Amino acid sequence: MKQDSRPINVSVTDLAVFKWPIMAIASIPHRVSGALLFLGVGFMLFALDMSLSSEAGFETMKSLMATPVGMFVTWGLLSCLAYHFVAGFKHLAMDMGIAETLEGAQIASATTLFLSAILIGLAALWVIWGGF
């Protein structure tokens, strides 16, 4: 009988050396971005409520979003939205029968990562130089 050398328990160090397929690299951030968007809805609703409550509330929110932390949160939520949007289109295409093969899924995942990186970079430029 052949000796099974696979690990029984997977540790963090095992995950670091594991060669992740590109589909997993594209899928895991899609789930994380969805969860962060769900949590970010609370912040977005708070910001909307504060900015619409009065002129002073609008100015307060405007000044909060101009701080480095506010800009980072804004960029983070925009990044999550951009990635989730692009990955969602990939999933819609797969639901229609496009990119269902292994090679097609690899190309779709690479395209998702590439387009998302461009959108995330543009979001950073918009937040930094767009000015609030």
mmCIF file of C-alpha atoms in Angstrom:
data_model
loop_
_atom_site.group_PDB
_atom_site.id
_atom_site.type_symbol
_atom_site.label_atom_id
_atom_site.label_comp_id
_atom_site.label_asym_id
_atom_site.label_seq_id
_atom_site.Cartn_x
_atom_site.Cartn_y
_atom_site.Cartn_z
ATOM 1 C CA MET A 1 0.000 0.000 0.000
ATOM 2 C CA LYS A 2 1.290 3.444 -0.936
ATOM 3 C CA GLN A 3 2.188 5.813 1.909
ATOM 4 C CA ASP A 4 0.038 8.962 1.850
ATOM 5 C CA SER A 5 2.280 11.986 2.423
ATOM 6 C CA ARG A 6 -0.433 14.636 2.263
ATOM 7 C CA PRO A 7 -0.734 16.797 5.379
ATOM 8 C CA ILE A 8 -3.620 16.008 7.666
ATOM 9 C CA ASN A 9 -3.848 19.495 9.136
ATOM 10 C CA VAL A 10 -3.270 22.551 6.979
ATOM 11 C CA SER A 11 -1.421 25.374 8.703
ATOM 12 C CA VAL A 12 -0.816 28.976 7.690
ATOM 13 C CA THR A 13 2.662 28.077 6.448
ATOM 14 C CA ASP A 14 1.122 25.420 4.198
ATOM 15 C CA LEU A 15 -1.219 28.033 2.713
ATOM 16 C CA ALA A 16 1.738 30.333 2.024
ATOM 17 C CA VAL A 17 3.550 27.748 -0.134
ATOM 18 C CA PHE A 18 0.436 26.367 -1.831
ATOM 19 C CA LYS A 19 0.242 27.266 -5.526
ATOM 20 C CA TRP A 20 -3.179 28.889 -5.822
ATOM 21 C CA PRO A 21 -4.927 28.605 -9.203
ATOM 22 C CA ILE A 22 -5.788 31.943 -10.783
ATOM 23 C CA MET A 23 -9.501 31.177 -10.457
ATOM 24 C CA ALA A 24 -9.105 31.034 -6.660
ATOM 25 C CA ILE A 25 -7.021 34.194 -6.687
ATOM 26 C CA ALA A 26 -9.905 35.929 -8.479
ATOM 27 C CA SER A 27 -12.705 34.278 -6.485
ATOM 28 C CA ILE A 28 -11.522 34.893 -2.925
ATOM 29 C CA PRO A 29 -11.249 38.707 -3.304
ATOM 30 C CA HIS A 30 -14.708 38.702 -4.909
ATOM 31 C CA ARG A 31 -16.135 37.223 -1.724
ATOM 32 C CA VAL A 32 -14.079 39.525 0.498
ATOM 33 C CA SER A 33 -15.075 42.611 -1.488
ATOM 34 C CA GLY A 34 -18.735 41.626 -1.195
ATOM 35 C CA ALA A 35 -18.439 41.266 2.568
ATOM 36 C CA LEU A 36 -16.603 44.599 2.882
ATOM 37 C CA LEU A 37 -19.237 46.315 0.744
ATOM 38 C CA PHE A 38 -21.930 44.883 2.989
ATOM 39 C CA LEU A 39 -20.147 46.287 6.044
ATOM 40 C CA GLY A 40 -19.394 49.555 4.241
ATOM 41 C CA VAL A 41 -23.084 50.181 3.612
ATOM 42 C CA GLY A 42 -23.372 51.299 7.250
ATOM 43 C CA PHE A 43 -20.635 53.893 6.773
ATOM 44 C CA MET A 44 -22.098 55.050 3.466
ATOM 45 C CA LEU A 45 -25.585 55.456 4.948
ATOM 46 C CA PHE A 46 -24.146 57.361 7.919
ATOM 47 C CA ALA A 47 -22.226 59.665 5.570
ATOM 48 C CA LEU A 48 -25.303 60.210 3.411
ATOM 49 C CA ASP A 49 -27.485 60.959 6.438
ATOM 50 C CA MET A 50 -24.941 63.389 7.883
ATOM 51 C CA SER A 51 -24.361 65.161 4.585
ATOM 52 C CA LEU A 52 -28.091 65.602 3.925
ATOM 53 C CA SER A 53 -29.031 66.635 7.473
ATOM 54 C CA SER A 54 -27.785 70.217 7.199
ATOM 55 C CA GLU A 55 -25.214 72.438 5.560
ATOM 56 C CA ALA A 56 -22.985 72.072 8.625
ATOM 57 C CA GLY A 57 -23.315 68.281 8.435
ATOM 58 C CA PHE A 58 -22.328 68.378 4.771
ATOM 59 C CA GLU A 59 -19.244 70.476 5.552
ATOM 60 C CA THR A 60 -18.330 68.165 8.439
ATOM 61 C CA MET A 61 -18.573 65.078 6.232
ATOM 62 C CA LYS A 62 -16.652 66.843 3.491
ATOM 63 C CA SER A 63 -13.828 67.662 5.894
ATOM 64 C CA LEU A 64 -13.826 64.117 7.319
ATOM 65 C CA MET A 65 -13.520 62.624 3.851
ATOM 66 C CA ALA A 66 -10.604 64.953 3.046
ATOM 67 C CA THR A 67 -8.492 63.448 5.859
ATOM 68 C CA PRO A 68 -6.067 60.606 5.027
ATOM 69 C CA VAL A 69 -8.262 58.100 6.876
ATOM 70 C CA GLY A 70 -11.380 59.321 5.084
ATOM 71 C CA MET A 71 -9.630 59.160 1.727
ATOM 72 C CA PHE A 72 -8.414 55.630 2.490
ATOM 73 C CA VAL A 73 -11.905 54.475 3.481
ATOM 74 C CA THR A 74 -13.360 56.083 0.356
ATOM 75 C CA TRP A 75 -10.712 54.491 -1.841
ATOM 76 C CA GLY A 76 -11.198 51.137 -0.107
ATOM 77 C CA LEU A 77 -14.941 51.146 -0.691
ATOM 78 C CA LEU A 78 -14.499 52.253 -4.303
ATOM 79 C CA SER A 79 -11.907 49.502 -4.793
ATOM 80 C CA CYS A 80 -14.246 46.882 -3.360
ATOM 81 C CA LEU A 81 -17.046 48.140 -5.577
ATOM 82 C CA ALA A 82 -14.839 48.094 -8.688
ATOM 83 C CA TYR A 83 -13.559 44.570 -8.055
ATOM 84 C CA HIS A 84 -16.973 43.203 -7.130
ATOM 85 C CA PHE A 85 -18.487 44.821 -10.235
ATOM 86 C CA VAL A 86 -15.925 43.340 -12.644
ATOM 87 C CA ALA A 87 -15.978 39.904 -10.989
ATOM 88 C CA GLY A 88 -19.769 39.981 -11.047
ATOM 89 C CA PHE A 89 -19.697 40.440 -14.815
ATOM 90 C CA LYS A 90 -17.342 37.461 -15.049
ATOM 91 C CA HIS A 91 -19.866 35.371 -13.129
ATOM 92 C CA LEU A 92 -22.724 36.595 -15.331
ATOM 93 C CA ALA A 93 -20.733 35.594 -18.412
ATOM 94 C CA MET A 94 -20.084 32.168 -16.909
ATOM 95 C CA ASP A 95 -23.813 31.814 -16.159
ATOM 96 C CA MET A 96 -24.456 32.395 -19.871
ATOM 97 C CA GLY A 97 -22.027 29.604 -20.783
ATOM 98 C CA ILE A 98 -19.032 31.794 -21.613
ATOM 99 C CA ALA A 99 -15.625 30.761 -20.194
ATOM 100 C CA GLU A 100 -16.816 27.498 -18.692
ATOM 101 C CA THR A 101 -13.730 25.548 -19.754
ATOM 102 C CA LEU A 102 -10.573 25.539 -17.657
ATOM 103 C CA GLU A 103 -8.705 27.680 -20.175
ATOM 104 C CA GLY A 104 -11.643 30.078 -20.519
ATOM 105 C CA ALA A 105 -11.961 30.417 -16.754
ATOM 106 C CA GLN A 106 -8.246 31.157 -16.466
ATOM 107 C CA ILE A 107 -8.468 33.863 -19.134
ATOM 108 C CA ALA A 108 -11.621 35.337 -17.557
ATOM 109 C CA SER A 109 -9.971 35.388 -14.116
ATOM 110 C CA ALA A 110 -6.826 37.054 -15.455
ATOM 111 C CA THR A 111 -8.971 39.615 -17.287
ATOM 112 C CA THR A 112 -10.932 40.258 -14.099
ATOM 113 C CA LEU A 113 -7.745 40.886 -12.135
ATOM 114 C CA PHE A 114 -6.305 43.121 -14.862
ATOM 115 C CA LEU A 115 -9.419 45.265 -15.356
ATOM 116 C CA SER A 116 -9.933 45.553 -11.612
ATOM 117 C CA ALA A 117 -6.354 46.692 -11.097
ATOM 118 C CA ILE A 118 -6.897 49.444 -13.666
ATOM 119 C CA LEU A 119 -10.162 50.558 -12.026
ATOM 120 C CA ILE A 120 -8.624 50.471 -8.533
ATOM 121 C CA GLY A 121 -5.715 52.593 -9.753
ATOM 122 C CA LEU A 122 -8.123 55.062 -11.348
ATOM 123 C CA ALA A 123 -10.114 55.180 -8.098
ATOM 124 C CA ALA A 124 -6.917 56.044 -6.212
ATOM 125 C CA LEU A 125 -6.159 58.854 -8.646
ATOM 126 C CA TRP A 126 -9.730 60.119 -8.368
ATOM 127 C CA VAL A 127 -9.687 60.133 -4.572
ATOM 128 C CA ILE A 128 -6.237 61.721 -4.301
ATOM 129 C CA TRP A 129 -6.492 64.332 -7.046
ATOM 130 C CA GLY A 130 -10.235 64.547 -7.504
ATOM 131 C CA GLY A 131 -10.540 66.516 -4.314
ATOM 132 C CA PHE A 132 -13.533 66.607 -2.054
#
